[in-house]
Short mmCIF file of C-alpha atoms in Angstrom, two decimals:
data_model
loop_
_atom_site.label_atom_id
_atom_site.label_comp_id
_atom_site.label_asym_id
_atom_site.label_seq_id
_atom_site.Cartn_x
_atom_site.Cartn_y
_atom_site.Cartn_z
CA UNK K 89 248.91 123.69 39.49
CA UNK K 90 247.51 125.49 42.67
CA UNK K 91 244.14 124.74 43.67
CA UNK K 92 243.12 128.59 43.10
CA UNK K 93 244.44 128.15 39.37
CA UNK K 94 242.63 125.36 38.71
CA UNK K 95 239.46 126.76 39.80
CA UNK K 96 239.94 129.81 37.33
CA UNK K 97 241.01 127.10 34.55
CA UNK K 98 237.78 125.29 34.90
CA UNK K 99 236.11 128.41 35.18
CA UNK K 100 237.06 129.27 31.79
CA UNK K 101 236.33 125.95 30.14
CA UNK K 102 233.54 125.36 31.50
CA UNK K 103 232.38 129.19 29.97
CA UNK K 104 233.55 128.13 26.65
CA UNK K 105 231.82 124.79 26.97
CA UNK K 106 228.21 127.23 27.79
CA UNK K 107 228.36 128.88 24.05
CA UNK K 108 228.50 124.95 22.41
CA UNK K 109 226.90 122.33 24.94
CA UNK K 110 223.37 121.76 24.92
CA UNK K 111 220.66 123.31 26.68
CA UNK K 112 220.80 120.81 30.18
CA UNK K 113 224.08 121.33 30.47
CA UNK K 114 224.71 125.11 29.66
CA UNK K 115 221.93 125.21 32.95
CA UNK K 116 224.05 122.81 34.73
CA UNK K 117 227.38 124.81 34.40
CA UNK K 118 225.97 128.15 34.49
CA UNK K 119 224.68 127.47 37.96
CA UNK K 120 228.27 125.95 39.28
CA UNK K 121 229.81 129.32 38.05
CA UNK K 122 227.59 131.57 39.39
CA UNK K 123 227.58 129.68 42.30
CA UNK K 124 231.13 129.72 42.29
CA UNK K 125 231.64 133.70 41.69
CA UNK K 126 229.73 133.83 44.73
CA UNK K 127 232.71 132.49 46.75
CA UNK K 128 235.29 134.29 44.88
CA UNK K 129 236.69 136.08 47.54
CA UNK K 130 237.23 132.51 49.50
CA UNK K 131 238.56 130.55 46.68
CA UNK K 132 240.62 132.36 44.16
CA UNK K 133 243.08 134.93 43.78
CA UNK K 134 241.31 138.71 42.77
CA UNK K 135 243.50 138.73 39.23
CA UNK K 136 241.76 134.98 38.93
CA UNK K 137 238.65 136.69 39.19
CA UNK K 138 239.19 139.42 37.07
CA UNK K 139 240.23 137.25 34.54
CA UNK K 140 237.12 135.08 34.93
CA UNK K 141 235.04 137.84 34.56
CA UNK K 142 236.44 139.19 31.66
CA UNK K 143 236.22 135.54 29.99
CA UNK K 144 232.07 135.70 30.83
CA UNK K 145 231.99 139.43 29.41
CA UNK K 146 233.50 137.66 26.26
CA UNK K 147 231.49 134.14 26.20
CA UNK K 148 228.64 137.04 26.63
CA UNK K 149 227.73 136.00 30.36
CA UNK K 150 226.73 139.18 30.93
CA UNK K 151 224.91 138.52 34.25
CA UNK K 152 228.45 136.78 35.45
CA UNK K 153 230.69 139.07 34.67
CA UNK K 154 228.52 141.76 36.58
CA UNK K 155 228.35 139.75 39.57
CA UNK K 156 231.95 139.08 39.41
CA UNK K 157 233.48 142.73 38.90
CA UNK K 158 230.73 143.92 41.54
CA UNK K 159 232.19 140.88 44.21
CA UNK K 160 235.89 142.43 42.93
CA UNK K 161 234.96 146.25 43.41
CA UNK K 162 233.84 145.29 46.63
CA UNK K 163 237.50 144.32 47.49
CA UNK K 164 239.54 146.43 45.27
CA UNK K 165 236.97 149.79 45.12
CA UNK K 166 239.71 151.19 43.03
CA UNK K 167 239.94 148.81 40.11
CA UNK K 168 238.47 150.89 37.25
CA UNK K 169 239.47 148.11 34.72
CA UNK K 170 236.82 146.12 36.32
CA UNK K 171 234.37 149.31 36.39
CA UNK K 172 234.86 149.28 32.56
CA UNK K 173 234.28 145.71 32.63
CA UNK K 174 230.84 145.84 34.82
CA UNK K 175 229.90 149.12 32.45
CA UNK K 176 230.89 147.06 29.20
CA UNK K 177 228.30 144.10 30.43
CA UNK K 178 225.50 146.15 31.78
CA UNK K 179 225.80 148.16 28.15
CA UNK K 180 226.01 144.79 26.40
CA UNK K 181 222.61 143.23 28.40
CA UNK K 182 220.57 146.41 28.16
CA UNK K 183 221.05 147.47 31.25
CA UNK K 184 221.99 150.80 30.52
CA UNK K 185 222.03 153.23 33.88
CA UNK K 186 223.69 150.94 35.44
CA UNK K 187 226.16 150.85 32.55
CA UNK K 188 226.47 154.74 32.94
CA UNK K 189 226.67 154.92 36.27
CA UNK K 190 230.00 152.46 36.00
CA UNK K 191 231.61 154.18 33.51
CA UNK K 192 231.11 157.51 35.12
CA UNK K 193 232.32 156.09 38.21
CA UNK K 194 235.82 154.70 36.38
CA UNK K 195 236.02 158.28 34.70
CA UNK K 196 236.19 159.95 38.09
CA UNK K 197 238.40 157.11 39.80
CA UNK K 198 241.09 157.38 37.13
CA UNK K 199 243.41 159.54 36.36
CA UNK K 200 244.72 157.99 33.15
CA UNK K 201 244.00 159.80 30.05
CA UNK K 202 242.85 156.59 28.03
CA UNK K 203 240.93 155.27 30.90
CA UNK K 204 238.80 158.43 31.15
CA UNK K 205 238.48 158.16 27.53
CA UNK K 206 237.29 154.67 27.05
CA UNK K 207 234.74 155.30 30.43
CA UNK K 208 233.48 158.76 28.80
CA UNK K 209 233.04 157.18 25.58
CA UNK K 210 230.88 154.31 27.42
CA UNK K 211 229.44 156.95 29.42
CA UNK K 212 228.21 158.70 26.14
CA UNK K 213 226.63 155.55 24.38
CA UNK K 214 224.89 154.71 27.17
CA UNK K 215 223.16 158.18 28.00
CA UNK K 216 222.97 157.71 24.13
CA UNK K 217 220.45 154.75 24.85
CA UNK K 218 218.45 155.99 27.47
CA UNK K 219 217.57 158.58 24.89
CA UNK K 220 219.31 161.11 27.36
CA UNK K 221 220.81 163.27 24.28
CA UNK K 222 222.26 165.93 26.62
CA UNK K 223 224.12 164.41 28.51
CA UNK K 224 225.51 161.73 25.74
CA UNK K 225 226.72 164.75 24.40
CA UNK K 226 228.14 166.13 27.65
CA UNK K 227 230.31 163.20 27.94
CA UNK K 228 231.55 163.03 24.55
CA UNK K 229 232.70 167.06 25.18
CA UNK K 230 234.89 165.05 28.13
CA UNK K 231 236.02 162.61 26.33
CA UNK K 232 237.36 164.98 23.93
CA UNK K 233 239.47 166.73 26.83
CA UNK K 234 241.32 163.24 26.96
CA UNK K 235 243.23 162.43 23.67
CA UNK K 236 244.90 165.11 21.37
CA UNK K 237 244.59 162.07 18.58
CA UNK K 238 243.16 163.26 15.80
CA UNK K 239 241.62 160.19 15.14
CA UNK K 240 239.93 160.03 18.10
CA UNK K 241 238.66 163.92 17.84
CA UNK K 242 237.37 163.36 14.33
CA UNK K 243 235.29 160.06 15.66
CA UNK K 244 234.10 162.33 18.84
CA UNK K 245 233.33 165.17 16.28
CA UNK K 246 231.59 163.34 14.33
CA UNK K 247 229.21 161.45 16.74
CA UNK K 248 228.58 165.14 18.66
CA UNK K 249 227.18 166.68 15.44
CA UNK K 250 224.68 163.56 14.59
CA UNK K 251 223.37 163.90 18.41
CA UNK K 252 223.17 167.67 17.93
CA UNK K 253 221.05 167.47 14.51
CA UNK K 254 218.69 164.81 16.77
CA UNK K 255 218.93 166.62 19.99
CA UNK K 256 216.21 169.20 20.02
CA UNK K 257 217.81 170.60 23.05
CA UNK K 258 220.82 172.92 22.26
CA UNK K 259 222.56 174.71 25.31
CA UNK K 260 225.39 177.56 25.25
CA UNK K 261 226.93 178.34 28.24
CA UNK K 262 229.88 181.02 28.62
CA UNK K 263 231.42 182.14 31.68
CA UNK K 264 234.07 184.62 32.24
CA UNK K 265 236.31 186.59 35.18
CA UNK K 266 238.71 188.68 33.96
CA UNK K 267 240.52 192.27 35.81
CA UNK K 268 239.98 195.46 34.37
CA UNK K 269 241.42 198.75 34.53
CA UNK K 270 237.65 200.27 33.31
CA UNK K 271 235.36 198.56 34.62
CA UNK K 272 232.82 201.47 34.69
CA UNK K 273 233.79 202.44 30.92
CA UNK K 274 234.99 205.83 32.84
CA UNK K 275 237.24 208.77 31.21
CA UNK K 276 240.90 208.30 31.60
CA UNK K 277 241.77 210.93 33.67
CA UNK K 278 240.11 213.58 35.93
CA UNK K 279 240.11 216.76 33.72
CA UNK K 280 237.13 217.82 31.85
CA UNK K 281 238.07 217.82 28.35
CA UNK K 282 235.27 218.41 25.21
CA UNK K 283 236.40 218.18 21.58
CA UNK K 284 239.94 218.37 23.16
CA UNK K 285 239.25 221.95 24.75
CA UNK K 286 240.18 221.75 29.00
CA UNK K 287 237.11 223.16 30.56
CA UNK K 288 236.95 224.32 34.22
CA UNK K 289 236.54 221.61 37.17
CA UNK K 290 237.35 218.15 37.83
CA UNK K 291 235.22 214.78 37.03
CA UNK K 292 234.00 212.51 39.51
CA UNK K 293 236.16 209.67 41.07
CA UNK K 294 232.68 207.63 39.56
CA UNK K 295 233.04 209.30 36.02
CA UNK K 296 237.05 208.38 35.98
CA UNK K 297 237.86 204.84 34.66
CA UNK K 298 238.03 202.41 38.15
CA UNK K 299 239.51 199.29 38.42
CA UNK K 300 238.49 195.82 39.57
CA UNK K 301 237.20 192.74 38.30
CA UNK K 302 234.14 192.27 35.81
CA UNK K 303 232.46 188.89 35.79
CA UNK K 304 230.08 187.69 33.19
CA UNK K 305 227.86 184.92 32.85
CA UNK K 306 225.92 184.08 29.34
CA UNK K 307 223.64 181.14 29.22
CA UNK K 308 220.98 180.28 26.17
CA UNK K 309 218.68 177.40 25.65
CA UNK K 310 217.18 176.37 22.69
CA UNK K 311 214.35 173.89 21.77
CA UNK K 312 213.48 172.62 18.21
CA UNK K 313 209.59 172.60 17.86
CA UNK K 314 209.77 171.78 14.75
CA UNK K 315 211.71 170.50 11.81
CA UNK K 316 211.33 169.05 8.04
CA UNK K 317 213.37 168.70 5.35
CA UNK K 318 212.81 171.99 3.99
CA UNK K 319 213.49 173.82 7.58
CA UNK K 320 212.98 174.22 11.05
CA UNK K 321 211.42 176.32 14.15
CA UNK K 322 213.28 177.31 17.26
CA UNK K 323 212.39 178.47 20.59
CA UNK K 324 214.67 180.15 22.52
CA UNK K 325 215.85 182.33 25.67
CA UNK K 326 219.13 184.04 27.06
CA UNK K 327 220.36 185.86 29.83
CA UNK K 328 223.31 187.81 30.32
CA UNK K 329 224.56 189.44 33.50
CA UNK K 330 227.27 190.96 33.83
CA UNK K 331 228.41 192.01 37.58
CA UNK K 332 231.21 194.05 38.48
CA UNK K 333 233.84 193.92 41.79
CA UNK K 334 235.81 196.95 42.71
CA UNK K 335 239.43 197.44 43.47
CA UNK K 336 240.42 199.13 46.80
CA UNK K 337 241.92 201.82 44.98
CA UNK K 338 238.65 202.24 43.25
CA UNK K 339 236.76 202.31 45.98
CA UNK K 340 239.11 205.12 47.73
CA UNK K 341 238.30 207.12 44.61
CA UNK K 342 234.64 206.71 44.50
CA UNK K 343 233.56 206.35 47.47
CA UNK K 344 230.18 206.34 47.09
CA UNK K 345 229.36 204.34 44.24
CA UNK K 346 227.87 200.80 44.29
CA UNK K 347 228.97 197.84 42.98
CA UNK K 348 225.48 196.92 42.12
CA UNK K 349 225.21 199.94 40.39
CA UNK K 350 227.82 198.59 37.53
CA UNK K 351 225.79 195.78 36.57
CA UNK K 352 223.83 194.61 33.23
CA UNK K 353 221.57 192.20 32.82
CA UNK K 354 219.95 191.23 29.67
CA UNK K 355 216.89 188.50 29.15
CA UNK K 356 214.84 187.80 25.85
CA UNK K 357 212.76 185.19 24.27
CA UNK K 358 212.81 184.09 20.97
CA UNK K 359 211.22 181.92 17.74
CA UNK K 360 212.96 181.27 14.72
CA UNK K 361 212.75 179.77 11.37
CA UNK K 362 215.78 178.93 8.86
CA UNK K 363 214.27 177.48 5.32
CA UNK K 364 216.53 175.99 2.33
CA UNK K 365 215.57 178.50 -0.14
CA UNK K 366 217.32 177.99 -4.12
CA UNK K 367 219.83 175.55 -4.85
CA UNK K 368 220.99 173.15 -1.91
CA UNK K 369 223.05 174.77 0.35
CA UNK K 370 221.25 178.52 -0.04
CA UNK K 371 218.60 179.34 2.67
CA UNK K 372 217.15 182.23 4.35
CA UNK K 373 216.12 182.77 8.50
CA UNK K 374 214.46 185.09 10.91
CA UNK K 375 213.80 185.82 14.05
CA UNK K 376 211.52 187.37 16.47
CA UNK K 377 212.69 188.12 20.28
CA UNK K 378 211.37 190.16 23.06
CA UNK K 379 213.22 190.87 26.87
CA UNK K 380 214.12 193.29 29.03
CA UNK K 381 217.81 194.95 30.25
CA UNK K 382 218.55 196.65 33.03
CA UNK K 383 221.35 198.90 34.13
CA UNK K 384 222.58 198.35 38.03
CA UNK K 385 219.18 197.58 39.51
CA UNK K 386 216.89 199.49 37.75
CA UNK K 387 214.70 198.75 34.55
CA UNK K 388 216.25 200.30 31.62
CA UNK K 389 214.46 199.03 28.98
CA UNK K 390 211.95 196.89 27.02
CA UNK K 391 213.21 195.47 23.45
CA UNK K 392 211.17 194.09 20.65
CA UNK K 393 212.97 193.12 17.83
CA UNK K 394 213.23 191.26 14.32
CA UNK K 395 215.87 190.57 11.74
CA UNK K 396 215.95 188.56 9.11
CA UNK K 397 219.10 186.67 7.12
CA UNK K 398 219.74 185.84 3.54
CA UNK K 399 222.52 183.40 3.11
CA UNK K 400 224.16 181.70 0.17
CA UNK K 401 226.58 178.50 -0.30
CA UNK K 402 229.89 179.58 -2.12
CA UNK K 403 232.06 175.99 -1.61
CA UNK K 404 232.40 173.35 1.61
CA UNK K 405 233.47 175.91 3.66
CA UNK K 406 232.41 179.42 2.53
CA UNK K 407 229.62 181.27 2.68
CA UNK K 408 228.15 184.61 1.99
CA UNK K 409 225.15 185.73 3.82
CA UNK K 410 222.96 188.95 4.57
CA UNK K 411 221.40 190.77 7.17
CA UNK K 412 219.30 193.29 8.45
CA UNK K 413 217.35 194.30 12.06
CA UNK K 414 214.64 196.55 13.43
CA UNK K 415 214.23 196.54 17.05
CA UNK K 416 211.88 198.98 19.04
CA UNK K 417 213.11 200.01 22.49
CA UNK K 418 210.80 201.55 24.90
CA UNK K 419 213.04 202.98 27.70
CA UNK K 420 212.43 203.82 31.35
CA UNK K 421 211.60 207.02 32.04
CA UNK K 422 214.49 208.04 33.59
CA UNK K 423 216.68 206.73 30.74
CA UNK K 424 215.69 208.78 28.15
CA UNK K 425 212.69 208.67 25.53
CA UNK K 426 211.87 205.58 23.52
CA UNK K 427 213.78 204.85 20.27
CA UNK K 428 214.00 202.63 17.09
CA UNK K 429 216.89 200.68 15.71
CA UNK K 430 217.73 199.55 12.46
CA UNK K 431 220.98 197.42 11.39
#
């Protein structure tokens, strides 16, 4: 047997012989392995290693293993097996940034599906306990962009809902570039037409429907203030903004309209309360928000509004609910005079 397999052998007995020998001698041996792992790269192979450091993960010499797989990484920086190994001991002795930090290093090393998986998954559990509920659930979200199992998307389903029902953060974000042939909701053609009667002159190349690319960004955040069995209060906010880009051709017909001048943008703040009201399952909500929305770059409005919601439980996965809204807008005086809503 080479010397450099010999050394791993004893390595590995003399781990085993830590979890049953007594007290003096667990000391004794612990210090000739760690004093040996910090020659590794002198006196064994780096698959020895590996495998000597995946025997301490298992014998639960946690501190070993880490010292190990960091002594391998420095060798071999692109070993994520051993960054799942370092991430699996720091998770297993509390250590649990640094356990994060490994794993989210061997999810952007690999490109294997299972690999990013597994390091998302450890990723997730140790966010999880640093009571960082956000991000556990951000990684779970990429975990579940790396198996089509169904198995696997049932466990990851499952574990996102519990941290959403703790999390009192809750964050939507939607984002969206798409080409239009109207991006200025203009009239299809350049005729003047009312209640299909042709009337004299021409529209505007800015009235006339103008193509180019619309891009929209939608982003809410909500906080739980407050929750009980019987129901729960919300704050919230959103803002929408939609911006537009215009086609050459566009801009050849309208010359002098701004791109700015196509914009919307929408903010509001928000509380709400949802009660169970009835039999389990039944409940009723409402909500009170406030914002302003401007057209292009000017004010358009100011909004106040409420609406309320009335919802029953028909089976598992049906429902039958009701609604209604009142909002007050006071406009800008150049849009128009201030008006009420109902829905």
């Amino acid at each position: 047997m080479s010397p450099r397999r010999s050394l791993a052998l004893c390595g590995v007995l003399a781990l085993l012989w830590l979890s049953q020998g007594p007290a003096s001698a667990q000391d004794a041996v612990r210090g000739r392995i760690a004093s040996e792992s910090e020659k590794v790269s002198q006196n064994m192979s780096l698959d020895d290693a590996r495998e000597l450091a995946r025997s301490a993960l298992i014998n639960g010499d946690h501190a070993i293993a880490v010292d190990l797989g960091g002594q391998i990484l420095r060798l071999r920086p692109d070993d994520v097996d051993v960054m799942l190994l370092v991430a699996t001991a720091e998770l297993e002795r509390g250590h649990f940034r640094e356990a994060r930090k490994a794993a989210a290093r061997a999810y952007r090393e690999s490109e294997d599906n299972q690999i990013r998986l597994n390091a998302a998954q450890l990723a997730a559990s140790a966010a999880l306990y640093e009571n960082r509920l956000t991000l556990s659930q951000l990684w779970l979200r990429r975990a579940a962009t790396n198996t089509s199992a169904p198995q696997d998307l049932h466990r990851i389903g499952a574990d996102y809902l519990r941290l959403r029902r703790l999390n009192p953060f809750s964050f939507h974000f939607r984002g969206q570039i798409a080409p239009s042939n109207n991006v200025n909701n203009g009239a299809n053609g350049s005729e003047l037409i009312i209640d299909g009667v042709p009337l004299t002159g021409e529209l505007s190349g800015s009235a006339q429907s103008l193509s180019g690319i619309i891009y929209v960004t939608d982003a809410q955040l909500k906080y739980r203030i407050a929750q009980s069995r019987k129901g729960s209060t919300t704050l919230g906010t959103r803002l929408y903004a939609k911006r537009v880009s215009l086609s050459s051709e566009a801009k050849r017909l309208a010359p002098g309209l701004k791109e700015a001048e196509l914009g919307t943008t929408y903010l509001d703040f928000s509380v709400a309360r949802k009660i169970l009201w009835g039999t389990p399952g039944n409940g009723a909500g409402g909500e009170l928000s406030f914002g302003r929305a401007w057209a292009g770059e000017s004010h358009h409005y100011d909004f106040v509004k409420l609406n309320g919601t009335r919802f029953f439980r028909l089976g598992d996965r049906t429902q039958l609910s009701f609604s209604a809204a009142v909002e007050e807008r006071n406009l800008n005086r150049s849009f128009g005079q201030d008006r009420t809503l109902f829905s």
